[in-house]
Coordinates of C-alpha atoms and ligand atoms in Angstrom, one line a residue:
Q697 CA 55.3 -30.6 33.2
I698 CA 56.2 -32.6 36.3
L699 CA 59.7 -34.1 36.6
V700 CA 59.7 -37.3 38.6
I701 CA 63.2 -38.2 39.7
G702 CA 63.2 -41.7 41.2
S703 CA 63.3 -45.4 41.1
L704 CA 62.3 -47.9 38.5
N705 CA 61.9 -51.5 39.7
M706 CA 60.6 -54.8 38.3
D707 CA 58.7 -56.5 41.0
T708 CA 58.6 -60.3 41.0
V709 CA 55.7 -61.6 43.2
I710 CA 56.2 -65.3 44.2
T711 CA 53.1 -66.9 45.7
V712 CA 53.9 -69.8 48.0
E713 CA 51.9 -72.0 50.4
N714 CA 54.2 -71.2 53.3
L715 CA 57.3 -68.9 53.4
P716 CA 60.5 -70.9 53.2
K717 CA 62.3 -71.6 56.5
D718 CA 66.1 -71.2 56.9
G719 CA 67.8 -73.5 54.4
E720 CA 64.6 -74.7 52.9
T721 CA 63.9 -74.9 49.1
I722 CA 60.2 -74.7 48.1
I723 CA 58.2 -74.6 44.9
A724 CA 56.3 -71.5 43.9
K725 CA 52.6 -71.8 43.3
E726 CA 52.6 -68.8 41.0
V727 CA 55.1 -66.2 39.7
N728 CA 54.1 -62.8 38.3
K729 CA 56.0 -59.7 37.3
F730 CA 54.8 -56.2 37.8
C731 CA 56.3 -52.7 37.1
G732 CA 57.1 -50.9 40.2
G733 CA 59.5 -48.6 42.1
K734 CA 58.1 -45.5 43.8
G735 CA 59.4 -43.2 41.1
S736 CA 57.7 -45.1 38.3
N737 CA 54.5 -45.7 40.3
Q738 CA 54.1 -42.0 41.0
A739 CA 54.9 -41.1 37.4
V740 CA 52.2 -43.5 36.2
A741 CA 49.7 -42.1 38.8
I742 CA 50.4 -38.6 37.6
A743 CA 49.8 -39.6 33.9
R744 CA 46.6 -41.6 34.8
F745 CA 45.2 -38.5 36.5
G746 CA 45.7 -36.4 33.5
A747 CA 49.0 -34.4 34.0
N748 CA 52.3 -34.7 32.2
A749 CA 55.1 -36.7 33.8
I750 CA 58.7 -36.8 32.7
M751 CA 60.6 -39.7 34.3
L752 CA 64.2 -39.3 35.3
G753 CA 66.0 -42.4 36.5
K754 CA 68.1 -45.3 35.4
I755 CA 67.6 -48.9 34.2
G756 CA 70.1 -51.7 33.4
K757 CA 70.7 -53.0 29.8
D758 CA 68.2 -55.8 30.2
E759 CA 64.7 -57.1 29.5
N760 CA 63.3 -55.8 32.7
G761 CA 64.5 -52.3 31.9
K762 CA 62.9 -52.5 28.4
A763 CA 59.6 -53.7 29.8
L764 CA 59.6 -50.8 32.3
I765 CA 60.1 -48.3 29.5
A766 CA 57.5 -49.9 27.3
S767 CA 55.0 -49.8 30.2
L768 CA 55.7 -46.1 31.0
E769 CA 55.3 -45.2 27.4
K770 CA 52.0 -46.9 27.2
E771 CA 50.9 -44.8 30.2
G772 CA 52.0 -41.6 28.4
V773 CA 55.0 -40.9 30.7
T774 CA 57.9 -39.2 28.9
T775 CA 60.8 -41.7 29.0
E776 CA 63.5 -40.1 26.7
Y777 CA 65.6 -38.9 29.7
I778 CA 65.8 -42.3 31.4
G779 CA 69.4 -43.5 31.5
I780 CA 70.8 -47.0 30.7
E781 CA 73.6 -48.1 33.1
E782 CA 76.0 -50.7 31.7
G783 CA 77.0 -53.5 34.0
V784 CA 74.2 -53.3 36.5
L785 CA 70.7 -54.8 36.5
T786 CA 67.5 -52.9 36.5
G787 CA 66.2 -52.4 40.0
A788 CA 64.2 -55.3 41.2
A789 CA 62.1 -56.4 44.2
F790 CA 61.5 -60.1 45.0
I791 CA 58.3 -60.5 47.0
N792 CA 57.3 -63.8 48.6
V793 CA 53.7 -64.0 49.7
D794 CA 52.1 -66.9 51.6
K795 CA 48.5 -68.0 51.7
E796 CA 47.8 -65.7 54.6
G797 CA 49.2 -62.7 52.7
T798 CA 52.3 -62.4 54.9
N799 CA 55.2 -61.4 52.8
T800 CA 59.0 -61.1 52.8
I801 CA 60.7 -58.7 50.4
V802 CA 64.2 -58.4 49.1
V803 CA 65.1 -55.4 47.0
D804 CA 68.0 -55.0 44.6
P805 CA 68.3 -51.2 44.0
G806 CA 70.5 -52.1 40.9
A807 CA 70.6 -49.2 38.4
N808 CA 68.6 -46.9 40.8
Y809 CA 71.8 -46.5 42.9
S810 CA 73.6 -45.2 39.7
V811 CA 71.2 -42.2 39.5
D812 CA 74.1 -40.0 40.5
K813 CA 74.9 -36.3 40.5
D814 CA 76.6 -36.6 37.0
Y815 CA 73.4 -38.0 35.6
I816 CA 71.4 -35.1 37.0
N817 CA 73.8 -32.6 35.6
E818 CA 73.7 -34.3 32.2
K819 CA 69.9 -34.0 32.1
A820 CA 69.8 -30.3 32.6
S821 CA 67.5 -29.9 29.6
A822 CA 64.8 -31.8 31.4
F823 CA 64.9 -29.2 34.2
R824 CA 64.4 -26.4 31.7
V825 CA 60.9 -27.7 30.7
A826 CA 59.7 -28.5 34.2
D827 CA 57.4 -26.6 36.5
Y828 CA 57.4 -29.1 39.3
C829 CA 59.8 -31.8 40.5
L830 CA 58.7 -34.8 42.5
L831 CA 61.3 -36.8 44.5
Q832 CA 61.4 -39.9 46.7
Y833 CA 64.3 -41.5 48.5
E834 CA 64.8 -44.7 46.5
V835 CA 67.8 -43.1 44.7
P836 CA 71.0 -41.9 46.4
I837 CA 70.2 -39.2 48.9
E838 CA 73.1 -37.0 47.6
T839 CA 71.2 -37.0 44.2
V840 CA 68.0 -36.0 45.9
E841 CA 69.9 -33.1 47.7
L842 CA 71.4 -31.9 44.4
A843 CA 68.1 -32.1 42.6
I844 CA 66.4 -29.9 45.4
E845 CA 69.2 -27.3 45.0
K846 CA 69.0 -27.4 41.2
C847 CA 65.2 -26.9 41.2
Y848 CA 65.5 -24.1 43.7
E849 CA 67.9 -22.3 41.4
E850 CA 65.7 -22.8 38.4
D851 CA 62.5 -21.8 40.1
I852 CA 60.9 -25.3 39.8
K853 CA 58.5 -26.2 42.7
V854 CA 59.9 -29.0 44.8
I855 CA 57.7 -31.8 46.1
V856 CA 59.3 -34.4 48.3
N857 CA 57.9 -37.8 49.4
P858 CA 60.6 -38.9 51.8
S859 CA 60.2 -42.6 51.4
P860 CA 61.9 -44.8 52.5
V861 CA 62.6 -42.3 55.2
A862 CA 66.1 -40.8 55.5
Q863 CA 67.6 -37.5 56.7
I864 CA 68.6 -34.8 54.3
K865 CA 70.7 -31.6 55.0
E866 CA 68.6 -29.4 57.3
T867 CA 69.3 -26.4 55.2
L868 CA 67.4 -28.0 52.3
Y869 CA 64.0 -28.0 54.0
E870 CA 63.4 -24.4 53.2
K871 CA 63.7 -25.2 49.5
I872 CA 60.9 -27.7 49.7
D873 CA 57.5 -26.4 48.6
M874 CA 55.5 -29.5 49.6
L875 CA 56.4 -32.5 51.8
I876 CA 54.1 -35.5 51.6
V877 CA 54.6 -37.9 54.5
N878 CA 52.8 -40.9 56.0
E879 CA 52.6 -41.3 59.8
T880 CA 55.9 -43.2 60.0
E881 CA 57.8 -40.6 58.0
L882 CA 56.2 -37.8 59.9
S883 CA 57.3 -39.4 63.2
E884 CA 60.8 -40.0 62.0
L885 CA 61.4 -36.6 60.5
S886 CA 59.9 -34.6 63.3
G887 CA 61.2 -36.6 66.2
I888 CA 57.7 -36.8 67.6
Q889 CA 56.0 -40.2 67.6
V890 CA 52.5 -39.6 66.3
V891 CA 51.0 -42.4 68.4
E892 CA 47.9 -40.3 69.1
D893 CA 46.1 -37.8 66.8
V894 CA 47.0 -34.9 69.1
Y895 CA 50.7 -35.3 68.2
I896 CA 50.1 -35.1 64.4
Q897 CA 49.8 -31.3 64.2
K898 CA 52.6 -30.8 66.6
A899 CA 54.8 -33.1 64.5
M900 CA 53.8 -31.2 61.3
S901 CA 54.7 -27.9 62.9
V902 CA 58.2 -29.2 63.5
L903 CA 58.6 -29.7 59.8
V904 CA 57.1 -26.3 59.0
N905 CA 59.6 -24.8 61.5
K906 CA 62.4 -26.4 59.4
G907 CA 61.2 -24.2 56.5
V908 CA 58.9 -26.5 54.5
K909 CA 56.2 -24.4 52.9
C910 CA 53.5 -27.0 53.1
V911 CA 53.3 -30.4 54.8
I912 CA 50.7 -33.0 53.9
A913 CA 50.3 -36.0 56.0
T914 CA 48.5 -39.1 54.9
L915 CA 46.7 -40.9 57.7
G916 CA 45.6 -44.2 56.1
S917 CA 41.9 -44.9 56.9
K918 CA 41.7 -41.5 58.6
G919 CA 42.4 -39.5 55.4
S920 CA 44.9 -36.7 55.1
I921 CA 45.8 -33.3 56.6
Y922 CA 47.8 -30.3 55.5
M923 CA 49.6 -27.5 57.3
D924 CA 50.9 -24.4 55.5
A925 CA 53.7 -22.1 56.5
S926 CA 51.4 -20.1 58.8
Y927 CA 50.4 -23.3 60.6
K928 CA 46.9 -23.2 59.1
V929 CA 45.5 -26.7 59.1
E930 CA 43.0 -28.4 56.8
Y931 CA 41.7 -31.9 57.3
Q932 CA 40.1 -34.1 54.7
E933 CA 38.3 -37.3 55.9
A934 CA 39.0 -40.6 54.1
F935 CA 36.3 -42.3 52.0
K936 CA 34.9 -45.4 53.8
V937 CA 35.9 -48.5 51.9
N938 CA 36.7 -52.1 52.4
A939 CA 40.6 -52.1 52.2
I940 CA 42.3 -55.3 51.1
D941 CA 45.8 -54.2 50.0
S942 CA 47.4 -50.9 50.9
T943 CA 50.3 -51.4 48.4
A944 CA 50.9 -48.1 46.4
A945 CA 48.1 -46.2 48.3
G946 CA 50.7 -43.6 49.2
D947 CA 52.0 -43.5 45.6
T948 CA 48.5 -43.2 44.3
F949 CA 47.7 -40.4 46.7
T950 CA 50.9 -38.5 45.9
G951 CA 50.3 -38.8 42.1
A952 CA 46.7 -37.8 42.4
L953 CA 47.4 -34.9 44.6
I954 CA 50.0 -33.4 42.4
A955 CA 48.1 -34.0 39.1
S956 CA 45.0 -32.4 40.5
F957 CA 46.9 -29.5 42.0
V958 CA 48.9 -28.6 38.9
K959 CA 45.7 -28.8 36.8
G960 CA 44.5 -25.8 38.8
G961 CA 42.5 -27.5 41.6
D962 CA 43.0 -25.9 45.0
L963 CA 44.8 -27.9 47.6
K964 CA 41.8 -28.8 49.6
K965 CA 40.0 -30.1 46.5
S966 CA 43.2 -31.9 45.5
M967 CA 43.4 -33.6 48.8
R968 CA 39.8 -34.8 48.5
F969 CA 40.6 -36.1 45.0
A970 CA 43.7 -37.8 46.3
N971 CA 41.9 -39.4 49.2
A972 CA 39.4 -40.8 46.7
A973 CA 42.2 -42.2 44.5
G974 CA 43.9 -43.8 47.6
A975 CA 40.6 -45.3 48.7
I976 CA 40.1 -46.9 45.3
A977 CA 43.7 -48.2 45.3
V978 CA 43.4 -50.0 48.7
Q979 CA 40.4 -52.0 47.3
T980 CA 42.6 -53.6 44.6
K981 CA 45.7 -55.8 44.9
G982 CA 49.1 -54.8 43.5
A983 CA 51.0 -51.6 42.9
Q984 CA 50.5 -50.0 39.5
D985 CA 47.5 -52.3 38.8
S986 CA 45.7 -50.7 41.7
I987 CA 46.2 -47.0 40.5
P988 CA 42.8 -45.9 39.1
M989 CA 42.1 -43.7 36.1
L990 CA 40.9 -40.1 36.3
S991 CA 37.4 -41.1 35.2
D992 CA 37.2 -43.8 38.0
V993 CA 38.0 -41.3 40.6
E994 CA 35.5 -38.7 39.3
K995 CA 32.8 -41.4 39.2
F996 CA 33.7 -42.5 42.8
I997 CA 33.5 -39.0 44.1
A998 CA 30.2 -38.3 42.4
E999 CA 28.6 -41.5 43.9
Ligands
ADP1313 P1 51.2 -45.1 52.9 O1 50.7 -46.3 52.1 O2 52.3 -44.3 52.2 O3 51.5 -45.5 54.3 P2 48.6 -44.2 53.7 O4 48.4 -45.6 54.3 O5 48.5 -43.1 54.7 O6 49.9 -44.1 52.9 O7 47.5 -44.0 52.6 C1 47.5 -43.0 51.6 C2 46.1 -42.5 51.4 O8 45.3 -43.5 50.9 C3 45.4 -42.0 52.7 O9 45.7 -40.7 53.0 C4 43.9 -42.2 52.3 O10 43.5 -41.1 51.5 C5 44.0 -43.5 51.4 N1 43.7 -44.7 52.2 C6 44.7 -45.5 52.8 N2 44.1 -46.5 53.5 C7 42.8 -46.3 53.4 C8 41.6 -47.0 53.9 N3 41.7 -48.1 54.7 N4 40.4 -46.5 53.6 C9 40.3 -45.4 52.9 N5 41.3 -44.7 52.4 C10 42.5 -45.1 52.6

């Protein structure tokens, strides 16, 4: 069982001819709603790749929240621990996209910012059934820190995807079993700008030196690389595809990697599987819509 502690958002995508200028009012060409939030995206990815995800997080008492729960249930994600926060709205992102695909995004964290320490303590029973816990940083950082401590005490493996990037207490790094970062997060957390490939391993070793047991870096069209506690490195090339939208590529990769890994695949095989899932995701627009199914990935790898 994989506990996913993170955000649930309803994304509203507003397609416009040109983005509005200061003070301007314009008419939308099209408006669509999609389920999103890194927590919920990664839980969906885990479920689609055939592992069990339990979602921990909060929604508001509103239609968006109900729609998110219904969608997660349809995907086979356990939703019984999700909290309903009175007086705030379900997290939401408002995305304006113009004809060239340029976007502006406003995020209302809403109920995600109410995922506090009390909530985590109330949901102790969820921790008792979990083997792994996956965290991102779209909920308050104190909550992430408490969850890492709690998992460590209960012998639950901790996987962290530090996105959007933020700093946690230095002493917590040694309690992280797997840290999954993209190049921006790797640069920020290591203090080494990975502007050239030669810096990637150096930056990863900084994180290993902080005590992380395994660091996995996603490198976009270059694939992914991992470094373990003894600085052993393994690189997996990306699959060559025609990328049109990288939204949720990282979430897809993370979900795929964990699902494959917990199902008994070794890390190298899991990285190849996750690269394939990411490569499929970048060929389709949208967030959860672009996360493939297990069978799609297996077929893609076999081709
Ligand atoms: P993020 O979206 O979090 O920045 P990345 O861009 O590194 O993450 O993408 C995550 C993974 O998705 C990569 O490690 C790779 O496996 C896959 N991927 C991303 N972009 C491409 C691409 N252009 N071609 C093939 N695979 C890709």
